[in-house]
Amino acid sequence: MTATNQPRVLILKTGTTYPEIRAQFGDFDDWFVRGLSDQLDLTVVDVTRQPPPGQPQDWDGIVITGSPAMVSDRPEWSETTAAWTRQAVDAHVPVLGVCYGHQLLAHALGGKVGFHPDGRDTGTKQVTLLETAQSDPLFKHLPAQFPAQLTHKQSVLELPPGAVLLANSSFEPHQAFRVGGNAWGVQFHPEFTDQIMRAYLEVQTPDLNKEGLDATRLLAEVTPAPAASRVLTRFSELVTDRFASA
């Protein structure tokens, strides 16, 4: 791999968004590119089309995106990515898994992933940090409670052995966790803007109404979530600091 004077971060793209949202806002990887530091050397690989490149330790950080796929279906590309992610954690490479990536990280390390017993969670919701987050490198600078954008049907039902639970919400007991010192999963979407969240709810409205959810109310309750977005800023800083001290 070509040497660079910037930290090399690999974005593992695990799917694509709705066509109408992609046309207006770009795709999953674009949102992470915008949210992460421009001081990082970013590479995007669509793991639904090709396996993760090289060895995990070739990279200074790894981000795993959301996906319309379901971890519990265990498609071949997802299982390949899970095994590679497990190697990354073992090699102490900083990893951030978001939504599907959060669930895939848990699955890769021995946790249980499946459909949430209460159905879909979507919209702007309050995330509450636990006491464990007060000393966590990624979360310790965030407020004790903050709004975040969410949209998912599956959840981490059981954390991996040894995982530290960092955050929850009224609907979701496992909003964030850490394994070891360098791997984090977050169920919420730090890469979503409020405009993207509204676009999701507009696309989902027919299904939400069928499921007994109030799409109009959910749309009205969407707010910006700057504290949640700081997860990407802080992950960038952690990767950069680690790179500088290597």
XYZ file of N, CA and C in Angstrom:
738
model
N 0.842 -1.192 0.000
C 0.000 0.000 0.000
C 0.881 1.248 0.000
N 0.496 2.256 -0.760
C 1.270 3.477 -0.877
C 1.328 4.218 0.459
N 2.538 4.658 0.830
C 2.691 5.403 2.082
C 2.033 6.774 1.953
N 1.550 7.285 3.051
C 0.901 8.594 3.074
C 1.226 9.268 4.388
N 1.202 10.599 4.391
C 1.455 11.320 5.640
C 0.172 11.618 6.385
N -0.934 11.045 5.931
C -2.218 11.158 6.619
C -2.678 9.776 7.065
N -3.434 9.704 8.158
C -3.981 8.411 8.576
C -4.892 7.835 7.492
N -4.739 6.557 7.233
C -5.528 5.879 6.207
C -6.737 5.215 6.857
N -7.897 5.634 6.456
C -9.134 5.086 7.012
C -9.935 4.433 5.893
N -10.344 3.217 6.140
C -11.121 2.436 5.183
C -12.593 2.481 5.556
N -13.425 2.926 4.631
C -14.874 2.906 4.814
C -15.422 1.675 4.108
N -15.946 0.739 4.883
C -16.556 -0.469 4.327
C -18.029 -0.186 4.083
N -18.384 -0.012 2.827
C -19.756 0.295 2.438
C -20.533 -1.011 2.320
N -21.607 -1.138 3.090
C -22.323 -2.414 3.177
C -23.683 -2.384 2.485
N -23.879 -1.435 1.599
C -25.147 -1.348 0.877
C -25.322 0.038 0.308
N -26.543 0.326 -0.123
C -26.842 1.623 -0.715
C -28.217 2.089 -0.257
N -28.421 3.382 -0.247
C -29.673 3.942 0.232
C -30.741 3.932 -0.862
N -31.914 4.439 -0.539
C -33.004 4.543 -1.506
C -32.574 5.429 -2.682
N -32.984 5.084 -3.913
C -32.570 5.882 -5.078
C -32.914 7.357 -4.959
N -34.109 7.671 -4.453
C -34.508 9.075 -4.365
C -33.684 9.848 -3.338
N -33.243 9.160 -2.290
C -32.378 9.814 -1.304
C -30.969 9.964 -1.869
N -30.497 8.939 -2.551
C -29.160 9.004 -3.159
C -29.074 10.143 -4.172
N -30.139 10.344 -4.938
C -30.141 11.410 -5.945
C -30.011 12.787 -5.316
N -30.529 12.945 -4.118
C -30.521 14.258 -3.466
C -29.330 14.469 -2.543
N -28.925 13.406 -1.826
C -27.923 13.573 -0.772
C -26.652 12.755 -0.981
N -26.607 11.902 -2.002
C -25.496 10.985 -2.136
C -25.774 9.695 -1.377
N -24.768 8.831 -1.311
C -24.951 7.506 -0.717
C -24.264 7.421 0.648
N -24.396 6.257 1.281
C -23.875 6.063 2.635
C -22.434 6.561 2.784
N -21.577 6.149 1.844
C -20.168 6.510 1.956
C -19.957 8.019 1.864
N -20.766 8.697 1.040
C -20.641 10.154 0.918
C -20.891 10.844 2.257
N -21.851 10.348 3.011
C -22.202 10.979 4.289
C -21.066 10.827 5.297
N -20.402 9.663 5.257
C -19.264 9.473 6.160
C -18.072 10.318 5.726
N -17.858 10.414 4.427
C -16.765 11.257 3.938
C -16.966 12.695 4.398
N -18.201 13.165 4.374
C -18.490 14.528 4.823
C -18.344 14.670 6.338
N -18.650 13.609 7.088
C -18.635 13.694 8.544
C -17.281 13.474 9.182
N -16.419 12.696 8.520
C -15.079 12.440 9.044
C -14.148 13.601 8.697
N -13.010 13.645 9.360
C -12.063 14.737 9.152
C -11.489 14.720 7.741
N -11.295 15.914 7.174
C -10.657 15.997 5.861
C -9.146 15.814 5.963
N -8.645 15.586 7.168
C -7.230 15.279 7.365
C -6.950 13.783 7.284
N -7.978 13.002 7.010
C -7.818 11.560 6.847
C -7.719 11.211 5.368
N -6.956 10.185 5.068
C -6.868 9.636 3.713
C -7.908 8.519 3.624
N -9.051 8.824 3.020
C -10.199 7.917 3.039
C -10.261 7.057 1.781
N -10.554 5.785 1.978
C -10.774 4.842 0.884
C -12.112 4.157 1.112
N -12.929 4.082 0.073
C -14.237 3.428 0.161
C -14.201 2.124 -0.623
N -14.644 1.053 0.005
C -14.776 -0.237 -0.668
C -16.175 -0.772 -0.414
N -16.875 -1.128 -1.478
C -18.208 -1.722 -1.379
C -18.048 -3.218 -1.150
N -18.231 -3.652 0.090
C -17.980 -5.054 0.426
C -19.090 -5.984 -0.058
N -20.177 -5.436 -0.585
C -21.178 -6.294 -1.221
C -20.700 -6.734 -2.600
N -19.642 -6.102 -3.106
C -19.114 -6.404 -4.437
C -17.712 -7.004 -4.405
N -16.951 -6.705 -3.367
C -15.594 -7.231 -3.252
C -15.224 -7.297 -1.775
N -14.315 -8.212 -1.409
C -13.946 -8.334 0.007
C -13.117 -7.145 0.463
N -13.028 -6.922 1.767
C -12.163 -5.852 2.271
C -10.733 -6.050 1.781
N -10.054 -4.971 1.418
C -8.724 -5.101 0.810
C -7.615 -5.306 1.832
N -6.672 -6.162 1.485
C -5.483 -6.328 2.298
C -5.774 -6.872 3.685
N -4.894 -6.536 4.602
C -5.034 -6.934 5.993
C -5.549 -5.752 6.812
N -6.305 -6.014 7.874
C -6.814 -4.898 8.684
C -5.726 -3.962 9.189
N -4.572 -4.529 9.534
C -3.501 -3.690 10.077
C -2.835 -2.814 9.014
N -3.234 -2.956 7.746
C -2.786 -2.028 6.707
C -3.417 -0.648 6.874
N -4.465 -0.571 7.701
C -5.250 0.655 7.836
C -5.098 1.247 9.231
N -5.251 2.554 9.317
C -5.174 3.239 10.609
C -6.528 3.337 11.290
N -7.590 3.112 10.553
C -8.940 3.107 11.099
C -9.896 2.489 10.099
N -10.996 1.959 10.608
C -11.993 1.286 9.771
C -13.377 1.737 10.208
N -14.212 2.118 9.238
C -15.597 2.493 9.495
C -16.496 1.566 8.693
N -17.527 1.028 9.333
C -18.478 0.133 8.666
C -19.831 0.823 8.634
N -20.398 0.982 7.454
C -21.618 1.768 7.279
C -22.875 0.970 7.607
N -23.999 1.661 7.487
C -25.301 1.021 7.551
C -25.623 0.295 6.255
N -26.762 -0.395 6.250
C -27.137 -1.216 5.101
C -28.618 -1.549 5.166
N -29.267 -1.731 4.011
C -30.629 -2.264 4.023
C -30.667 -3.770 4.264
N -29.501 -4.427 4.238
C -29.430 -5.868 4.488
C -29.657 -6.165 5.968
N -29.842 -7.438 6.273
C -30.043 -7.888 7.646
C -28.888 -8.804 8.050
N -28.237 -8.484 9.147
C -27.102 -9.278 9.611
C -27.499 -10.729 9.825
N -28.716 -10.955 10.338
C -29.144 -12.320 10.656
C -29.349 -13.185 9.419
N -29.438 -12.568 8.227
C -29.527 -13.354 6.988
C -28.187 -13.973 6.626
N -27.122 -13.437 7.151
C -25.757 -13.934 6.968
C -25.375 -14.124 5.496
N -25.556 -13.113 4.657
C -25.068 -13.234 3.280
C -23.556 -13.437 3.270
N -23.054 -14.064 2.220
C -21.636 -14.429 2.180
C -20.728 -13.212 2.339
N -21.065 -12.122 1.650
C -20.215 -10.924 1.739
C -20.162 -10.394 3.169
N -21.292 -10.497 3.875
C -21.368 -9.993 5.245
C -20.543 -10.858 6.192
N -20.623 -12.164 6.020
C -19.840 -13.063 6.868
C -18.345 -12.897 6.613
N -17.975 -12.685 5.341
C -16.572 -12.414 5.017
C -16.100 -11.136 5.700
N -16.944 -10.112 5.666
C -16.608 -8.839 6.306
C -16.546 -8.986 7.820
N -17.431 -9.807 8.383
C -17.415 -10.044 9.826
C -16.101 -10.687 10.258
N -15.643 -11.683 9.499
C -14.389 -12.354 9.837
C -13.213 -11.382 9.750
N -13.216 -10.537 8.731
C -12.154 -9.541 8.557
C -12.197 -8.514 9.687
N -13.399 -8.135 10.084
C -13.562 -7.184 11.188
C -13.049 -7.772 12.498
N -13.297 -9.050 12.707
C -12.786 -9.719 13.906
C -11.253 -9.656 13.938
N -10.627 -9.837 12.787
C -9.171 -9.716 12.702
C -8.723 -8.292 13.035
N -9.503 -7.307 12.577
C -9.168 -5.907 12.863
C -9.193 -5.632 14.360
N -10.212 -6.141 15.034
C -10.314 -5.950 16.482
C -9.151 -6.645 17.185
N -8.829 -7.854 16.756
C -7.712 -8.589 17.351
C -6.383 -7.853 17.152
N -6.290 -7.114 16.038
C -5.062 -6.367 15.732
C -5.067 -4.968 16.346
N -6.125 -4.642 17.100
C -6.248 -3.356 17.798
C -6.322 -2.161 16.840
N -6.848 -2.396 15.634
C -7.088 -1.295 14.699
C -8.379 -0.589 15.118
N -8.409 0.731 15.212
C -9.654 1.421 15.562
C -10.772 1.108 14.574
N -11.915 0.704 15.105
C -13.077 0.328 14.290
C -14.295 1.078 14.808
N -15.092 1.610 13.878
C -16.380 2.207 14.222
C -17.442 1.588 13.329
N -18.361 0.842 13.930
C -19.476 0.262 13.199
C -20.747 1.037 13.480
N -21.484 1.389 12.433
C -22.687 2.214 12.553
C -23.899 1.454 12.020
N -24.936 1.335 12.836
C -26.194 0.658 12.487
C -25.900 -0.782 12.050
N -25.949 -1.085 10.758
C -25.569 -2.435 10.323
C -24.148 -2.757 10.781
N -23.258 -1.770 10.681
C -21.881 -1.992 11.113
C -21.777 -2.286 12.599
N -22.598 -1.639 13.395
C -22.706 -1.889 14.840
C -23.136 -3.329 15.093
N -24.156 -3.748 14.374
C -24.669 -5.104 14.532
C -23.673 -6.140 14.014
N -23.012 -5.825 12.889
C -22.039 -6.754 12.324
C -20.850 -6.927 13.263
N -20.415 -5.839 13.883
C -19.325 -5.920 14.853
C -19.714 -6.825 16.011
N -20.923 -6.651 16.520
C -21.390 -7.503 17.617
C -21.444 -8.965 17.189
N -22.005 -9.214 16.015
C -22.098 -10.584 15.493
C -20.709 -11.194 15.316
N -19.782 -10.419 14.763
C -18.435 -10.921 14.499
C -17.729 -11.358 15.774
N -18.073 -10.714 16.885
C -17.374 -10.961 18.148
C -18.163 -11.847 19.107
N -19.236 -12.462 18.604
C -19.959 -13.432 19.417
C -21.249 -12.950 20.025
N -21.708 -11.753 19.665
C -23.000 -11.268 20.136
C -24.148 -11.834 19.314
N -25.358 -11.456 19.679
C -26.554 -11.936 18.987
C -27.287 -10.759 18.362
N -27.642 -10.908 17.079
C -28.344 -9.866 16.332
C -29.634 -10.441 15.773
N -30.708 -9.667 15.836
C -31.987 -10.108 15.279
C -32.977 -8.963 15.259
N -34.197 -9.262 14.855
C -35.229 -8.233 14.803
C -35.597 -7.786 16.217
N -35.741 -6.474 16.374
C -36.150 -5.932 17.668
C -37.564 -6.419 17.969
N -37.827 -6.918 19.175
C -39.156 -7.471 19.484
C -40.289 -6.459 19.358
N -39.978 -5.171 19.433
C -41.015 -4.140 19.330
C -41.076 -3.491 17.957
N -40.360 -4.069 16.980
C -40.465 -3.581 15.617
C -39.448 -2.517 15.261
N -39.855 -1.630 14.370
C -38.972 -0.614 13.804
C -38.776 0.565 14.768
N -37.565 1.117 14.720
C -37.277 2.368 15.420
C -36.761 3.349 14.380
N -37.394 4.510 14.279
C -36.979 5.474 13.264
C -37.317 6.885 13.713
N -36.492 7.842 13.298
C -36.700 9.235 13.667
C -35.597 9.759 14.570
N -35.803 10.948 15.102
C -34.866 11.551 16.056
C -35.244 11.114 17.465
N -34.326 10.433 18.137
C -34.596 9.894 19.470
C -33.498 10.325 20.443
N -33.815 10.275 21.723
C -32.857 10.643 22.758
C -31.988 9.439 23.128
N -30.690 9.627 23.081
C -29.723 8.615 23.497
C -29.150 9.034 24.850
N -29.073 8.086 25.761
C -28.565 8.355 27.108
C -27.250 7.617 27.325
N -26.223 8.356 27.707
C -24.944 7.733 28.023
C -24.972 7.143 29.423
N -24.310 6.011 29.585
C -24.190 5.364 30.883
C -22.914 5.844 31.577
N -22.764 5.473 32.827
C -21.587 5.896 33.590
C -20.296 5.427 32.930
N -20.363 4.280 32.258
C -19.180 3.746 31.582
C -18.659 4.683 30.502
N -19.541 5.519 29.947
C -19.134 6.429 28.869
C -18.295 7.591 29.375
N -18.334 7.851 30.679
C -17.625 9.011 31.225
C -16.114 8.906 31.048
N -15.610 7.685 30.959
C -14.177 7.485 30.760
C -13.858 6.899 29.388
N -14.863 6.808 28.534
C -14.651 6.219 27.211
C -14.033 7.250 26.269
N -12.987 6.891 25.532
C -12.322 7.866 24.662
C -13.231 8.487 23.608
N -14.194 7.720 23.110
C -15.066 8.225 22.047
C -16.209 9.076 22.580
N -16.708 8.751 23.764
C -17.948 9.358 24.257
C -17.786 10.332 25.421
N -16.620 10.381 26.045
C -16.514 11.120 27.306
C -16.736 12.622 27.160
N -16.635 13.156 25.945
C -16.840 14.594 25.753
C -18.265 14.927 25.309
N -19.126 13.935 25.179
C -20.507 14.178 24.759
C -21.398 14.432 25.970
N -22.515 15.134 25.775
C -23.451 15.348 26.888
C -24.069 14.036 27.349
N -24.584 14.022 28.560
C -25.152 12.803 29.139
C -26.349 12.290 28.349
N -27.072 13.187 27.707
C -28.187 12.800 26.840
C -28.189 13.719 25.622
N -28.476 13.145 24.459
C -28.459 13.944 23.236
C -29.373 13.305 22.191
N -29.914 14.117 21.267
C -30.721 13.560 20.191
C -29.839 12.908 19.134
N -30.366 11.865 18.511
C -29.649 11.168 17.445
C -30.659 10.660 16.423
N -30.190 10.480 15.197
C -31.050 9.961 14.132
C -30.955 8.433 14.106
N -32.111 7.796 13.966
C -32.168 6.333 13.985
C -33.110 5.822 12.915
N -32.763 4.694 12.321
C -33.718 3.954 11.503
C -33.213 2.524 11.374
N -33.926 1.594 12.001
C -33.501 0.193 11.964
C -34.640 -0.713 12.407
N -34.566 -1.963 11.939
C -35.490 -3.008 12.374
C -34.774 -4.045 13.231
N -33.504 -4.311 12.915
C -32.726 -5.255 13.709
C -31.889 -4.507 14.740
N -31.491 -5.248 15.767
C -30.736 -4.685 16.885
C -29.726 -5.707 17.389
N -28.801 -5.233 18.199
C -27.951 -6.136 18.968
C -28.778 -6.620 20.149
N -29.161 -7.881 20.120
C -29.992 -8.446 21.186
C -29.156 -8.882 22.384
N -27.937 -9.330 22.117
C -26.995 -9.688 23.185
C -25.622 -9.159 22.804
N -24.970 -8.463 23.720
C -23.637 -7.931 23.461
C -22.611 -9.051 23.363
N -21.514 -8.824 22.656
C -20.441 -9.817 22.630
C -19.830 -9.992 24.018
N -19.230 -11.143 24.291
C -18.553 -11.336 25.577
C -17.494 -10.252 25.804
N -17.495 -9.677 26.988
C -16.507 -8.666 27.337
C -16.805 -7.266 26.852
N -17.895 -7.084 26.109
C -18.230 -5.749 25.606
C -18.680 -4.844 26.748
N -18.399 -3.557 26.612
C -18.804 -2.550 27.595
C -19.959 -1.751 27.002
N -21.116 -1.805 27.642
C -22.265 -1.024 27.190
C -22.047 0.439 27.555
N -22.237 1.331 26.573
C -21.959 2.753 26.770
C -23.195 3.631 26.732
N -24.240 3.200 26.012
C -25.411 4.063 25.845
C -26.639 3.225 25.547
N -27.805 3.794 25.906
C -29.076 3.157 25.585
C -30.096 4.238 25.244
N -31.323 3.793 24.993
C -32.449 4.710 24.788
C -33.695 4.018 25.305
N -34.808 4.716 25.298
C -36.039 4.121 25.823
C -36.473 2.909 25.012
N -36.111 2.862 23.735
C -36.499 1.758 22.854
C -35.398 0.710 22.734
N -34.169 1.168 22.730
C -33.033 0.322 22.366
C -32.031 0.224 23.520
N -31.898 -0.966 24.132
C -30.984 -1.091 25.272
C -29.507 -1.036 24.902
N -29.188 -1.275 23.628
C -27.784 -1.328 23.212
C -27.522 -0.281 22.125
N -27.508 0.992 22.509
C -27.258 2.049 21.530
C -25.776 2.176 21.178
N -24.902 1.831 22.093
C -23.469 1.926 21.820
C -22.719 0.986 22.751
N -21.638 0.403 22.231
C -20.785 -0.456 23.052
C -19.345 -0.344 22.557
N -18.445 -0.781 23.404
C -17.025 -0.844 23.050
C -16.507 -2.233 23.359
N -15.622 -2.717 22.509
C -14.906 -3.960 22.782
C -13.417 -3.644 22.781
N -12.722 -4.026 23.842
C -11.318 -3.680 23.955
C -11.157 -2.173 24.074
N -10.065 -1.659 23.539
C -9.816 -0.230 23.648
C -10.038 0.560 22.383
N -10.369 -0.144 21.262
C -10.371 0.551 19.975
C -11.550 0.244 19.068
N -12.528 -0.526 19.499
C -13.635 -0.911 18.614
C -14.964 -0.501 19.227
N -15.749 0.260 18.456
C -17.035 0.767 18.927
C -18.144 0.433 17.938
N -19.320 0.166 18.476
C -20.526 0.053 17.671
C -21.552 1.054 18.154
N -22.218 1.734 17.218
C -23.303 2.655 17.565
C -24.510 2.336 16.692
N -25.667 2.167 17.323
C -26.882 1.880 16.569
C -27.399 3.129 15.857
N -27.207 4.288 16.461
C -27.681 5.531 15.842
C -26.761 5.940 14.687
N -27.202 6.940 13.932
C -26.505 7.356 12.711
C -25.829 8.715 12.890
N -24.558 8.763 13.269
C -23.878 10.055 13.397
C -23.668 10.750 12.059
N -23.770 9.993 10.969
C -23.558 10.558 9.630
C -24.811 11.201 9.042
N -25.975 10.980 9.668
C -27.237 11.540 9.168
C -27.360 13.016 9.553
N -27.766 13.838 8.599
C -28.258 15.174 8.921
C -29.756 15.080 9.191
N -30.330 16.158 9.721
C -31.783 16.139 9.905
C -32.508 16.091 8.564
N -31.900 16.662 7.506
C -32.524 16.584 6.185
C -32.579 15.141 5.680
N -31.508 14.400 5.901
C -31.500 12.990 5.502
C -32.524 12.202 6.312
N -32.627 12.500 7.603
C -33.607 11.806 8.439
C -35.019 12.060 7.934
N -35.316 13.299 7.593
C -36.651 13.612 7.070
C -36.905 12.879 5.757
N -35.890 12.820 4.912
C -36.044 12.120 3.636
C -36.342 10.641 3.857
N -35.694 10.030 4.841
C -35.983 8.630 5.168
C -37.432 8.464 5.611
N -37.874 9.328 6.490
C -39.244 9.213 6.995
C -40.268 9.419 5.884
N -39.969 10.309 4.959
C -40.890 10.523 3.845
C -40.991 9.281 2.970
N -39.859 8.645 2.695
C -39.872 7.406 1.913
C -40.571 6.288 2.682
N -40.363 6.245 3.985
C -40.911 5.167 4.816
C -42.377 5.359 5.185
N -42.945 6.534 4.926
C -44.283 6.870 5.429
C -45.343 5.800 5.172
N -45.486 5.253 3.953
C -46.511 4.215 3.760
C -46.320 3.014 4.686
N -45.071 2.557 4.838
C -44.798 1.416 5.714
C -45.002 1.777 7.182
N -44.613 2.978 7.556
C -44.793 3.398 8.948
C -46.264 3.410 9.324
N -47.083 3.931 8.442
C -48.520 3.975 8.718
C -49.112 2.575 8.823
N -48.639 1.656 7.973
C -49.108 0.268 8.044
C -48.714 -0.384 9.366
N -47.565 0.032 9.896
C -47.053 -0.550 11.141
C -47.619 0.131 12.383
N -48.515 1.079 12.179
C -49.141 1.750 13.313
C -48.337 2.889 13.893
N -47.318 3.342 13.167
C -46.515 4.477 13.613
C -47.058 5.759 12.986
N -46.887 6.860 13.660
C -47.406 8.148 13.203
C -46.308 8.882 12.440
N -46.305 8.722 11.120
C -45.251 9.315 10.301
C -45.256 10.836 10.395
N -46.438 11.432 10.456
C -46.530 12.890 10.556
C -45.872 13.391 11.837
N -46.135 12.705 12.942
C -45.525 13.099 14.220
C -44.014 12.889 14.187
N -43.574 11.763 13.635
C -42.144 11.485 13.566
C -41.416 12.545 12.739
N -42.037 12.974 11.645
C -41.443 14.031 10.823
C -41.358 15.344 11.594
N -42.406 15.659 12.330
C -42.432 16.915 13.092
C -41.399 16.917 14.210
N -41.028 15.741 14.692
C -40.099 15.634 15.818
C -38.630 15.578 15.397
N -38.362 15.583 14.097
C -36.970 15.553 13.641
C -36.271 16.859 14.011
N -35.104 16.734 14.604
C -34.283 17.899 14.945
C -32.841 17.629 14.527
N -32.017 18.653 14.411
C -30.584 18.420 14.208
C -30.002 17.628 15.380
N -28.908 16.915 15.121
C -28.292 16.085 16.165
C -26.775 16.281 16.154
N -26.324 17.494 16.456
C -24.888 17.779 16.358
C -24.026 16.974 17.324
N -24.537 16.671 18.509
C -23.737 15.893 19.464
C -23.483 14.492 18.935
N -24.500 13.878 18.345
C -24.325 12.547 17.763
C -23.287 12.579 16.647
N -23.306 13.631 15.835
C -22.352 13.744 14.731
C -20.920 13.877 15.227
N -20.755 14.351 16.447
C -19.411 14.493 17.012
C -18.717 13.148 17.211
N -19.464 12.068 17.170
C -18.840 10.742 17.228
C -17.858 10.575 16.066
N -18.227 11.051 14.881
C -17.330 10.950 13.729
C -16.118 11.862 13.892
N -16.346 13.056 14.407
C -15.239 13.978 14.665
C -14.268 13.379 15.670
N -14.811 12.814 16.737
C -13.963 12.258 17.787
C -13.232 11.005 17.306
N -13.899 10.162 16.514
C -13.223 8.982 15.971
C -12.063 9.427 15.084
N -12.286 10.463 14.283
C -11.211 11.008 13.447
C -10.031 11.446 14.305
N -10.312 12.113 15.414
C -9.251 12.589 16.305
C -8.488 11.429 16.925
N -9.205 10.392 17.337
C -8.547 9.234 17.944
C -7.618 8.549 16.949
N -8.087 8.399 15.720
C -7.262 7.782 14.681
C -6.036 8.648 14.396
N -6.242 9.955 14.301
C -5.144 10.879 14.009
C -4.113 10.882 15.134
N -4.568 10.905 16.372
C -3.648 10.898 17.516
C -2.841 9.600 17.557
N -3.499 8.511 17.286
C -2.819 7.208 17.299
C -1.770 7.142 16.185
N -2.129 7.671 15.023
C -1.214 7.700 13.879
C 0.012 8.552 14.194
N -0.217 9.699 14.827
C 0.880 10.624 15.127
C 1.855 10.054 16.152
N 1.344 9.206 17.034
C 2.189 8.659 18.097
C 2.850 7.339 17.712
N 2.518 6.832 16.531
C 3.065 5.528 16.103
C 4.540 5.654 15.729
